[in-house]
Coordinates of N, CA and C in Angstrom, one line a residue:
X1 N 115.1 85.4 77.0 CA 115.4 86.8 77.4 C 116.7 86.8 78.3
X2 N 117.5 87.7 78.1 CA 119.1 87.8 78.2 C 118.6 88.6 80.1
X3 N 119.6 88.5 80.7 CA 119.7 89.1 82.1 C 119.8 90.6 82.1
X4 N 120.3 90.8 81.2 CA 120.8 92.2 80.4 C 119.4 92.8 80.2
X5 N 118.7 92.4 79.5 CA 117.4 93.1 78.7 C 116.5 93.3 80.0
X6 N 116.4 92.3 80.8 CA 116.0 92.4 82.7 C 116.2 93.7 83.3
X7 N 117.3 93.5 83.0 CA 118.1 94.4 84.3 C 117.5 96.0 83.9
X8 N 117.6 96.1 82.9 CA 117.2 97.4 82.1 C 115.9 97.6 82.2
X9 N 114.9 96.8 82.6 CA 113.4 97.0 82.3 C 113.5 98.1 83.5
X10 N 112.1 98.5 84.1 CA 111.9 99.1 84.9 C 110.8 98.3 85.9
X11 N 110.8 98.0 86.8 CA 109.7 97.4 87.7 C 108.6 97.2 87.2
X12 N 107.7 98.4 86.5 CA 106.1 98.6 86.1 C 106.5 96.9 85.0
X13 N 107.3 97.4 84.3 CA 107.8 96.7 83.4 C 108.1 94.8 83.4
X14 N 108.7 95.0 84.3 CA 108.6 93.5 85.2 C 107.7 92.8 85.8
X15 N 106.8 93.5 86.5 CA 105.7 93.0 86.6 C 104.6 92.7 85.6
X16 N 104.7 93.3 84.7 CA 103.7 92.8 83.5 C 104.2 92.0 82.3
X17 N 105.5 91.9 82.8 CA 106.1 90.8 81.8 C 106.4 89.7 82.2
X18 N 106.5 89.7 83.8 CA 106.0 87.9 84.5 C 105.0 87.9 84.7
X19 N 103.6 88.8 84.3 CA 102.4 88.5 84.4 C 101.7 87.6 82.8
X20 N 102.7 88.5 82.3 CA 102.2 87.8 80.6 C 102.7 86.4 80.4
X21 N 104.2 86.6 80.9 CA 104.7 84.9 81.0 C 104.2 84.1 81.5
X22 N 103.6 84.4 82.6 CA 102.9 83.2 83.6 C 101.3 83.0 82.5
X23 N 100.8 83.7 82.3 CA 99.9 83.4 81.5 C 100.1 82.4 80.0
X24 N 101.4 83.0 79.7 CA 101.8 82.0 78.2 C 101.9 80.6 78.9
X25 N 102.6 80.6 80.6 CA 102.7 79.1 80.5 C 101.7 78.9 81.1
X26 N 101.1 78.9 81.5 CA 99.8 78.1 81.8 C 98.7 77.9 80.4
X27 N 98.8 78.5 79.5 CA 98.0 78.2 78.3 C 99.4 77.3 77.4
X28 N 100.2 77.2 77.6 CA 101.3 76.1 77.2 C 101.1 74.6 78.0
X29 N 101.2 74.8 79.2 CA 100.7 74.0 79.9 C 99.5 73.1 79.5
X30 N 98.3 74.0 79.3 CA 97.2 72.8 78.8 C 97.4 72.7 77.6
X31 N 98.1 73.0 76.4 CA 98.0 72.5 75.2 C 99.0 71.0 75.5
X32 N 99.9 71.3 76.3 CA 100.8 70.2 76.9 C 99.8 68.8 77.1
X33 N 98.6 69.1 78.0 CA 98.2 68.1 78.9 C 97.0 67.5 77.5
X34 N 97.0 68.4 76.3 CA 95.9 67.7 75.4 C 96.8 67.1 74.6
X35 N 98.2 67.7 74.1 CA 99.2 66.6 73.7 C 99.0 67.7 72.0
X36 N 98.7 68.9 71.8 CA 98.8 69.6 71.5 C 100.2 70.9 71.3
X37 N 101.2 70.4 71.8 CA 102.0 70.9 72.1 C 103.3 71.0 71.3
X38 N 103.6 71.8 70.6 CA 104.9 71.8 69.5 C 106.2 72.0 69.7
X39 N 106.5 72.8 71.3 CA 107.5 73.2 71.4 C 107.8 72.9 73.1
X40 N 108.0 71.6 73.6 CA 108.1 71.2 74.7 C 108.7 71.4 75.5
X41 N 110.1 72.6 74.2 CA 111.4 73.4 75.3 C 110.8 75.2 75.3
X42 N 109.9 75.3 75.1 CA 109.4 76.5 75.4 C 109.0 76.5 77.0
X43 N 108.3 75.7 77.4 CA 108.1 75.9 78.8 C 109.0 75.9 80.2
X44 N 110.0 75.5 79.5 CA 111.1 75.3 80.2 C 112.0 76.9 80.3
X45 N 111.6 77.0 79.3 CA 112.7 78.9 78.4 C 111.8 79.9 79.3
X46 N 110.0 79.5 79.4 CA 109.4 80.8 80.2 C 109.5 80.3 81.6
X47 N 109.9 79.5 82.1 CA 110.0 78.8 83.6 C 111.3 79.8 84.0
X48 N 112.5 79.6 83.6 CA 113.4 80.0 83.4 C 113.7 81.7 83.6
X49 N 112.7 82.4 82.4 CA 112.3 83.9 82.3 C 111.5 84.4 83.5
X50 N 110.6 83.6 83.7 CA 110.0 84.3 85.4 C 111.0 84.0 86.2
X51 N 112.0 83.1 86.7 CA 112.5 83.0 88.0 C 113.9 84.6 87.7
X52 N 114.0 84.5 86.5 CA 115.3 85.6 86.3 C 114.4 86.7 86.3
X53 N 113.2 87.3 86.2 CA 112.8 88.4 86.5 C 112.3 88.7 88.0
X54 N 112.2 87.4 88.5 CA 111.6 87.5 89.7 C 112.7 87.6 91.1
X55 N 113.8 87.1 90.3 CA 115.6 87.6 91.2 C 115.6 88.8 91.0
X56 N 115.4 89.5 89.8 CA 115.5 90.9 89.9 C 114.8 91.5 90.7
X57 N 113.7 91.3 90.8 CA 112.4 92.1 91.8 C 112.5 92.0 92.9
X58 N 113.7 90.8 93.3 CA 113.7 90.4 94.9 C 114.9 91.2 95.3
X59 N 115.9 91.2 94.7 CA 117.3 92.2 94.0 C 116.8 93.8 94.5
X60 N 115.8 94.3 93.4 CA 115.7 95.6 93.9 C 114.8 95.9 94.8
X61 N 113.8 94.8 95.3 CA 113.0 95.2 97.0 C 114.2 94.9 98.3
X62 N 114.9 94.3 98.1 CA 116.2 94.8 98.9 C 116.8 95.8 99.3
X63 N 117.2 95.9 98.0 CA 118.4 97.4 97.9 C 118.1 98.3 98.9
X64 N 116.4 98.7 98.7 CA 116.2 100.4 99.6 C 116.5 99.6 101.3
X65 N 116.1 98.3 101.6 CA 116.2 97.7 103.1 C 117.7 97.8 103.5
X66 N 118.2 97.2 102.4 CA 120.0 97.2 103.0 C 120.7 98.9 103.1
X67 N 120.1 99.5 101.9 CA 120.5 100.7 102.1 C 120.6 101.4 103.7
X68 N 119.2 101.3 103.8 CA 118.5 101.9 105.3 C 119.1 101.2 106.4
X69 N 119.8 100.2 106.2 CA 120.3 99.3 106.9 C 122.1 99.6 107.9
X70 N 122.5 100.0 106.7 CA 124.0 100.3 106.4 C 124.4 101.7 107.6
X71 N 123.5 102.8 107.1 CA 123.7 103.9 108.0 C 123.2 103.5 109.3
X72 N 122.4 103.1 109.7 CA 121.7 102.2 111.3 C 123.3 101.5 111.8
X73 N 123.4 100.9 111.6 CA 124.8 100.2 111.6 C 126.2 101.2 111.8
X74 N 126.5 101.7 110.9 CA 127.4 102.8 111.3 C 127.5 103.8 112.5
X75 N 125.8 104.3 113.2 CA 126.2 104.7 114.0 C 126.1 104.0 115.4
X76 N 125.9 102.6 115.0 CA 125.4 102.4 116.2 C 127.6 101.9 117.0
X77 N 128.7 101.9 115.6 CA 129.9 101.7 115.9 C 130.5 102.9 117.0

């Protein structure tokens, strides 16, 4: 998944798409540990996809703090 296609989701959105990821790798995971496992660089690709969605989430629970932040700051010059 591109940073691009991220950036565009919507939150509701984000949250149920690193909820589904985390679920693919943990059911990747144990096919892993039975040696069942066909694609060894997949888990790496959804490792990868959660931390880039989860920058974004951290990205926009910022934004409204720094905003709120910015005018506090100006008047206190």
């Amino acid at each position: 998944m591109k940073m691009k296609e991220i950036i565009e989701m919507s939150t509701d959105e984000l949250l149920t798409k690193r909820r589904d990821l985390r679920q693919e790798r943990l059911h990747l995971r144990l096919q892993q540990q039975s040696g069942q496992l066909e694609q060894p660089s997949r888990l790496r690709l959804l490792r990868r996809d959660v931390a880039r969605i989860e920058t974004v989430l951290t990205q926009r629970a910022k934004q409204p703090a720094e905003a709120a932040a910015e005018p506090a700051a100006k008047k206190q010059k």
